[in-house]
Tab-separated table of C-alpha atoms in Angstrom:
chain	number	residue	atom	x	y	z
T	23	UNK	CA	0.000	0.000	0.000
T	24	UNK	CA	1.767	3.085	-1.240
T	25	UNK	CA	0.155	5.248	1.451
T	26	UNK	CA	1.387	3.009	4.268
T	27	UNK	CA	2.782	4.995	7.180
T	28	UNK	CA	6.330	3.713	6.837
T	29	UNK	CA	6.354	4.673	3.146
T	30	UNK	CA	5.167	8.156	4.070
T	31	UNK	CA	8.029	8.379	6.571
T	32	UNK	CA	10.556	7.300	3.924
T	33	UNK	CA	9.284	9.874	1.434
T	34	UNK	CA	9.455	12.639	4.043
T	35	UNK	CA	13.113	12.019	4.968
T	36	UNK	CA	15.867	14.154	3.404
T	37	UNK	CA	17.908	12.146	0.844
T	38	UNK	CA	20.921	10.442	2.381
T	39	UNK	CA	19.808	10.841	6.002
T	40	UNK	CA	18.793	7.185	6.508
T	41	UNK	CA	20.460	4.158	4.917
T	42	UNK	CA	17.665	1.626	5.516
T	43	UNK	CA	14.414	1.097	7.429
T	44	UNK	CA	13.321	-2.087	9.192
T	45	UNK	CA	9.550	-1.694	9.527
T	46	UNK	CA	6.988	-3.432	11.724
T	47	UNK	CA	3.436	-3.381	13.084
T	48	UNK	CA	1.655	-3.789	9.735
T	49	UNK	CA	2.401	-7.573	9.499
T	50	UNK	CA	3.265	-7.132	5.822
T	51	UNK	CA	6.004	-8.540	3.655
T	52	UNK	CA	8.004	-5.562	2.394
T	53	UNK	CA	11.158	-5.469	0.264
T	54	UNK	CA	10.990	-2.044	-1.355
T	55	UNK	CA	13.065	0.991	-2.192
T	56	UNK	CA	11.230	4.206	-1.345
T	57	UNK	CA	12.796	7.622	-1.898
T	58	UNK	CA	16.095	5.784	-2.377
T	59	UNK	CA	15.801	4.033	1.023
T	60	UNK	CA	15.550	0.223	1.378
T	61	UNK	CA	12.445	-0.615	3.422
T	62	UNK	CA	11.959	-4.186	4.659
T	63	UNK	CA	9.498	-6.047	6.878
T	64	UNK	CA	9.126	-9.811	7.419
T	65	UNK	CA	5.466	-10.260	8.259
T	66	UNK	CA	4.843	-11.000	11.954
T	67	UNK	CA	5.630	-12.976	15.107
T	68	UNK	CA	9.174	-13.901	14.164
T	69	UNK	CA	8.036	-16.211	11.365
T	70	UNK	CA	10.685	-14.893	9.015
T	71	UNK	CA	13.511	-12.449	8.578
T	72	UNK	CA	14.473	-9.636	6.252
T	73	UNK	CA	17.879	-8.907	4.786
T	74	UNK	CA	19.548	-5.894	3.230
T	75	UNK	CA	23.228	-5.994	2.163
T	76	UNK	CA	24.903	-2.593	2.482
T	77	UNK	CA	28.154	-1.823	0.647
T	78	UNK	CA	30.201	0.735	2.601
T	79	UNK	CA	32.678	3.049	0.852
T	80	UNK	CA	36.040	4.290	2.223
T	81	UNK	CA	34.339	7.352	3.696
T	82	UNK	CA	31.924	5.201	5.730
T	83	UNK	CA	28.947	5.987	3.542
T	84	UNK	CA	26.672	3.403	1.935
T	85	UNK	CA	27.401	3.132	-1.762
T	86	UNK	CA	24.918	0.403	-2.657
T	87	UNK	CA	22.138	-1.621	-1.056
T	88	UNK	CA	20.836	-5.021	-2.154
T	89	UNK	CA	17.334	-5.795	-0.879
T	90	UNK	CA	16.267	-9.419	-0.361
T	91	UNK	CA	12.687	-10.583	-0.103
T	92	UNK	CA	11.506	-11.819	3.325
T	93	UNK	CA	12.462	-15.415	4.037
T	94	UNK	CA	10.354	-17.854	6.098
T	95	UNK	CA	12.275	-19.096	9.101
T	96	UNK	CA	10.986	-22.555	9.887
T	97	UNK	CA	11.491	-24.305	6.548
T	98	UNK	CA	12.800	-21.524	4.327
T	99	UNK	CA	9.852	-21.914	1.941
T	100	UNK	CA	6.404	-21.551	3.499
T	101	UNK	CA	4.874	-19.198	6.082
T	102	UNK	CA	3.648	-21.855	8.477
T	103	UNK	CA	1.566	-20.900	11.481
T	104	UNK	CA	4.035	-22.126	14.075
T	105	UNK	CA	5.810	-20.752	17.119
T	106	UNK	CA	9.265	-19.948	15.735
T	107	UNK	CA	10.841	-19.941	19.222
T	108	UNK	CA	9.671	-23.527	19.891
T	109	UNK	CA	12.381	-26.006	18.783
T	110	UNK	CA	9.801	-28.785	18.569
T	111	UNK	CA	7.733	-26.839	16.032
T	112	UNK	CA	10.410	-25.123	13.955
T	113	UNK	CA	13.533	-26.639	12.424
T	114	UNK	CA	15.222	-23.939	10.322
T	115	UNK	CA	17.272	-25.245	7.391
T	116	UNK	CA	20.797	-24.040	6.743
T	117	UNK	CA	21.054	-20.527	5.351
T	118	UNK	CA	23.748	-19.957	2.714
T	119	UNK	CA	25.535	-23.093	3.907
T	120	UNK	CA	25.535	-22.119	7.587
T	121	UNK	CA	23.314	-23.620	10.321
T	122	UNK	CA	20.546	-21.508	11.845
T	123	UNK	CA	20.589	-22.147	15.583
T	124	UNK	CA	18.733	-20.957	18.631
T	125	UNK	CA	20.515	-18.404	20.776
T	126	UNK	CA	20.061	-19.646	24.337
T	127	UNK	CA	20.713	-16.186	25.815
T	128	UNK	CA	18.141	-14.539	23.575
T	129	UNK	CA	15.614	-17.277	24.297
T	130	UNK	CA	16.146	-16.883	28.056
T	131	UNK	CA	15.635	-13.114	27.807
T	132	UNK	CA	12.472	-13.524	25.739
T	133	UNK	CA	11.035	-16.192	28.040
T	134	UNK	CA	11.648	-13.938	31.051
T	135	UNK	CA	9.598	-11.219	29.383
T	136	UNK	CA	6.938	-13.743	28.399
T	137	UNK	CA	6.584	-14.828	32.030
T	138	UNK	CA	6.207	-11.200	33.094
T	139	UNK	CA	3.612	-10.676	30.373
T	140	UNK	CA	1.742	-13.777	31.526
T	141	UNK	CA	1.547	-12.412	35.080
T	142	UNK	CA	0.211	-9.114	33.770
T	143	UNK	CA	-2.242	-10.944	31.495
T	144	UNK	CA	-3.754	-12.851	34.417
T	145	UNK	CA	-4.168	-9.792	36.662
T	146	UNK	CA	-7.855	-9.403	37.662
T	147	UNK	CA	-9.343	-5.919	37.363
T	148	UNK	CA	-11.989	-6.518	40.018
T	149	UNK	CA	-15.044	-6.594	37.741
T	150	UNK	CA	-17.056	-9.614	36.605
T	151	UNK	CA	-19.419	-9.597	33.638
T	152	UNK	CA	-22.220	-12.115	33.287
T	153	UNK	CA	-22.448	-11.828	29.500
T	154	UNK	CA	-19.920	-11.583	26.704
T	155	UNK	CA	-19.292	-8.213	25.112
T	156	UNK	CA	-19.178	-9.206	21.447
T	157	UNK	CA	-16.929	-7.309	19.067
T	158	UNK	CA	-17.309	-6.139	15.463
T	159	UNK	CA	-15.060	-4.058	13.220
T	160	UNK	CA	-17.954	-3.271	10.845
T	161	UNK	CA	-20.593	-1.895	13.169
T	162	UNK	CA	-21.303	-0.647	16.646
T	163	UNK	CA	-20.975	-3.495	19.133
T	164	UNK	CA	-21.256	-4.162	22.877
T	165	UNK	CA	-17.453	-4.357	23.091
T	166	UNK	CA	-16.870	-1.009	21.375
T	167	UNK	CA	-19.649	0.602	23.419
T	168	UNK	CA	-17.966	-0.636	26.586
T	169	UNK	CA	-14.613	0.855	25.543
T	170	UNK	CA	-15.993	4.265	24.625
T	171	UNK	CA	-18.245	4.426	27.696
T	172	UNK	CA	-15.316	3.652	29.974
T	173	UNK	CA	-13.196	6.248	28.149
T	174	UNK	CA	-15.937	8.826	28.722
T	175	UNK	CA	-16.186	7.775	32.382
T	176	UNK	CA	-12.450	8.329	32.803
T	177	UNK	CA	-12.893	11.947	31.639
T	178	UNK	CA	-16.128	13.027	33.348
T	179	UNK	CA	-15.751	16.653	32.197
T	180	UNK	CA	-15.848	15.607	28.528
T	181	UNK	CA	-19.097	15.992	26.609
T	182	UNK	CA	-18.411	12.941	24.494
T	183	UNK	CA	-15.943	10.171	23.768
T	184	UNK	CA	-15.167	9.210	20.169
T	185	UNK	CA	-13.511	6.038	18.893
T	186	UNK	CA	-13.590	3.697	15.901
T	187	UNK	CA	-14.981	0.176	15.535
T	188	UNK	CA	-11.722	-1.142	14.083
T	189	UNK	CA	-9.921	-0.021	17.242
T	190	UNK	CA	-11.379	-3.007	19.104
T	191	UNK	CA	-9.985	-6.395	18.161
T	192	UNK	CA	-11.634	-9.075	20.330
T	193	UNK	CA	-14.773	-9.907	22.242
T	194	UNK	CA	-14.706	-9.690	26.021
T	195	UNK	CA	-15.702	-13.098	27.434
T	196	UNK	CA	-18.023	-13.497	30.417
T	197	UNK	CA	-16.482	-13.877	33.838
T	198	UNK	CA	-13.839	-11.927	35.744
T	199	UNK	CA	-12.255	-9.295	33.500
T	200	UNK	CA	-8.477	-9.634	33.397
T	201	UNK	CA	-5.878	-7.253	32.037
T	202	UNK	CA	-5.161	-9.796	29.293
T	203	UNK	CA	-8.791	-9.883	28.178
T	204	UNK	CA	-8.882	-6.104	28.068
T	205	UNK	CA	-5.568	-6.015	26.184
T	206	UNK	CA	-6.975	-8.409	23.566
T	207	UNK	CA	-9.977	-6.120	23.207
T	208	UNK	CA	-7.850	-2.950	23.048
T	209	UNK	CA	-4.319	-3.878	21.884
T	210	UNK	CA	-3.136	-0.453	20.711
T	211	UNK	CA	-0.877	1.787	22.766
T	212	UNK	CA	-2.340	5.153	21.751
T	213	UNK	CA	-2.423	7.827	24.398
T	214	UNK	CA	-5.533	9.852	25.160
T	215	UNK	CA	-6.243	13.018	23.170
T	216	UNK	CA	-8.722	15.775	23.928
T	217	UNK	CA	-10.123	18.634	21.879
T	218	UNK	CA	-12.757	21.347	21.936
T	219	UNK	CA	-14.603	21.153	18.629
T	220	UNK	CA	-17.775	22.566	17.161
T	221	UNK	CA	-20.664	20.125	17.078
T	222	UNK	CA	-20.829	20.797	13.342
T	223	UNK	CA	-17.226	19.611	12.870
T	224	UNK	CA	-17.975	16.425	14.804
T	225	UNK	CA	-21.067	15.896	12.659
T	226	UNK	CA	-18.968	16.284	9.503
T	227	UNK	CA	-16.538	13.682	10.839
T	228	UNK	CA	-19.404	11.264	11.413
T	229	UNK	CA	-20.692	11.834	7.869
T	230	UNK	CA	-17.221	11.039	6.516
T	231	UNK	CA	-17.200	7.895	8.608
T	232	UNK	CA	-20.632	6.491	7.727
T	233	UNK	CA	-20.127	7.160	4.014
T	234	UNK	CA	-16.572	5.776	3.809
T	235	UNK	CA	-15.824	3.897	7.041
T	236	UNK	CA	-14.618	2.746	9.450
T	237	UNK	CA	-17.685	3.079	11.654
T	238	UNK	CA	-17.323	5.581	14.524
T	239	UNK	CA	-18.272	4.767	18.119
T	240	UNK	CA	-19.515	7.486	20.470
T	241	UNK	CA	-20.540	7.990	24.073
T	242	UNK	CA	-22.243	10.980	25.691
T	243	UNK	CA	-24.243	11.991	22.622
T	244	UNK	CA	-26.310	10.334	19.917
T	245	UNK	CA	-26.438	11.078	16.205
T	246	UNK	CA	-29.194	10.958	13.592
T	247	UNK	CA	-27.901	10.790	10.025
T	248	UNK	CA	-30.473	11.773	7.403
T	249	UNK	CA	-30.441	12.667	3.727
T	250	UNK	CA	-30.938	16.392	3.183
T	251	UNK	CA	-31.138	17.648	-0.410
T	252	UNK	CA	-29.468	14.466	-1.622
T	253	UNK	CA	-26.550	14.635	0.827
T	254	UNK	CA	-26.038	13.007	4.233
T	255	UNK	CA	-26.315	15.253	7.274
T	256	UNK	CA	-25.522	14.361	10.899
T	257	UNK	CA	-27.533	15.910	13.729
T	258	UNK	CA	-25.949	15.535	17.163
T	259	UNK	CA	-28.317	15.075	20.078
T	260	UNK	CA	-27.668	15.335	23.792
T	261	UNK	CA	-30.343	14.022	26.149
T	262	UNK	CA	-32.597	13.737	23.109
T	263	UNK	CA	-32.241	17.394	22.126
T	264	UNK	CA	-30.417	18.664	19.007
T	265	UNK	CA	-27.094	20.391	19.649
T	266	UNK	CA	-26.574	23.519	17.483
T	267	UNK	CA	-23.669	23.202	15.055
T	268	UNK	CA	-21.809	26.133	16.608
T	269	UNK	CA	-21.871	24.623	20.122
T	270	UNK	CA	-18.341	23.823	21.309
T	271	UNK	CA	-18.049	20.326	22.781
T	272	UNK	CA	-15.166	18.772	24.687
T	273	UNK	CA	-14.224	15.450	23.126
T	274	UNK	CA	-11.931	12.703	24.403
T	275	UNK	CA	-10.506	10.232	21.918
T	276	UNK	CA	-7.294	8.424	21.012
T	277	UNK	CA	-3.994	9.679	19.669
T	278	UNK	CA	-4.641	7.688	16.472
T	279	UNK	CA	-7.844	9.553	15.681
T	280	UNK	CA	-6.356	12.907	16.709
T	281	UNK	CA	-3.546	12.373	14.191
T	282	UNK	CA	-6.054	11.932	11.352
T	283	UNK	CA	-6.359	8.165	11.682
T	284	UNK	CA	-9.405	6.610	9.992
T	285	UNK	CA	-9.876	9.911	8.125
T	286	UNK	CA	-12.392	11.340	10.594
T	287	UNK	CA	-10.619	14.636	11.357
T	288	UNK	CA	-8.265	15.373	8.437
T	289	UNK	CA	-5.824	18.263	8.835
T	290	UNK	CA	-7.088	18.982	12.368
T	291	UNK	CA	-4.214	17.542	14.403
T	292	UNK	CA	-3.288	20.930	15.874
T	293	UNK	CA	-6.699	21.195	17.522
T	294	UNK	CA	-6.029	18.138	19.705
T	295	UNK	CA	-3.989	17.928	22.888
T	296	UNK	CA	-2.188	14.645	23.532
T	297	UNK	CA	-2.112	13.399	27.125
T	298	UNK	CA	1.325	11.857	26.736
T	299	UNK	CA	1.334	10.419	30.259
T	300	UNK	CA	-2.042	8.711	29.816
T	301	UNK	CA	-2.239	5.584	27.628
T	302	UNK	CA	-5.842	5.066	26.596
T	303	UNK	CA	-5.876	1.464	27.797
T	304	UNK	CA	-4.779	2.544	31.269
T	305	UNK	CA	-7.627	5.064	31.371
T	306	UNK	CA	-10.016	2.196	30.618
T	307	UNK	CA	-8.383	0.099	33.358
T	308	UNK	CA	-8.781	2.972	35.831
T	309	UNK	CA	-12.468	3.285	34.946
T	310	UNK	CA	-12.976	-0.450	35.460
T	311	UNK	CA	-11.217	-0.316	38.833
T	312	UNK	CA	-13.554	2.528	39.809
T	313	UNK	CA	-16.516	0.332	38.904
T	314	UNK	CA	-15.010	-2.430	41.053
T	315	UNK	CA	-15.249	-0.062	44.036
T	316	UNK	CA	-18.822	0.974	43.216
T	317	UNK	CA	-21.248	-0.011	45.968
T	318	UNK	CA	-23.675	-1.107	43.238
T	319	UNK	CA	-22.549	-4.630	42.251
T	320	UNK	CA	-24.300	-4.248	38.887
T	321	UNK	CA	-22.514	-1.022	37.955
T	322	UNK	CA	-21.150	-2.479	34.723
T	323	UNK	CA	-24.657	-3.302	33.502
T	324	UNK	CA	-25.416	0.415	33.346
T	325	UNK	CA	-23.401	0.448	30.126
T	326	UNK	CA	-25.866	0.551	27.234
T	327	UNK	CA	-24.495	-2.423	25.332
T	328	UNK	CA	-26.820	-2.805	22.399
T	329	UNK	CA	-28.700	0.371	21.392
T	330	UNK	CA	-27.551	2.133	18.246
T	331	UNK	CA	-26.012	5.513	19.004
T	332	UNK	CA	-25.523	6.553	15.385
T	333	UNK	CA	-28.746	6.005	13.473
T	334	UNK	CA	-28.419	5.907	9.678
T	335	UNK	CA	-30.945	5.482	6.851
T	336	UNK	CA	-31.882	1.845	6.425
T	337	UNK	CA	-29.450	0.929	9.202
T	338	UNK	CA	-26.879	0.034	6.540
T	339	UNK	CA	-23.365	1.207	5.677
T	340	UNK	CA	-22.058	2.952	3.706
T	341	UNK	CA	-24.751	5.636	3.697
T	342	UNK	CA	-25.819	6.670	0.201
T	343	UNK	CA	-28.232	9.531	-0.515
T	344	UNK	CA	-30.016	9.804	-3.849
T	345	UNK	CA	-29.584	13.267	-5.402
């Protein structure tokens, strides 16, 4: 994808500043040259490796770079769904005539971190849910409603919380909620962002979302999207009453959305303030811990799991209005 973030970074760099880029996060296979810079990525989870050969001149500068395509680790041919760090599941063949062997020191360091992660994963957050909070990346869902409601609860002075359906990645199972279950639901490390925006600007963002995607998730307000003169229009309501477009609302969201992610608020990054000391997931954890201390044992059930908060014509996406 030519508009991938790492390609944008490569194109923005001054020529000669960077000799190569090893990318990650996108889980893609990359072996490209962008703006004269080799960019490589070997999919995900240690299943393979990338290689770039750099020729260095007498002055210490790179004179040439040879980019190799990503290579599968476990058999050198296929991208098998195995645990590459498990010797019983992965037997790497020789590479260019040399054996590929496990590094015991690296494995010990990784396993130490894995044990620490396991302890964090099993940590209970003090709240038990009787029903699953199912997740969807294509529509509003109980899981996304839970996330945005807890985000709003963590910033009680905000008028609304705003997130995106694709920002949740798993259903929350019934039973005691653990940090691991919440992490699976919300795996991204964005920090919290806040902004004071006109209701009209928020409505325009929602129109962009319901006509192009991904679907937005909101808490604190509701939205009616209708077709007006052949074009979609979003009316924001608070306590059932329309909010005038020029009303300034305080919104809490994620760093990703504040930076223009999902295309909701293009070219508006300067209007957001990043809370660099506040990861969004930790705000959600804090809100859950507050519920755990609530004298009402059914406090979590006050979350409106199922009702649509953004109502669109025909209840279908993307919204299309006939001229």
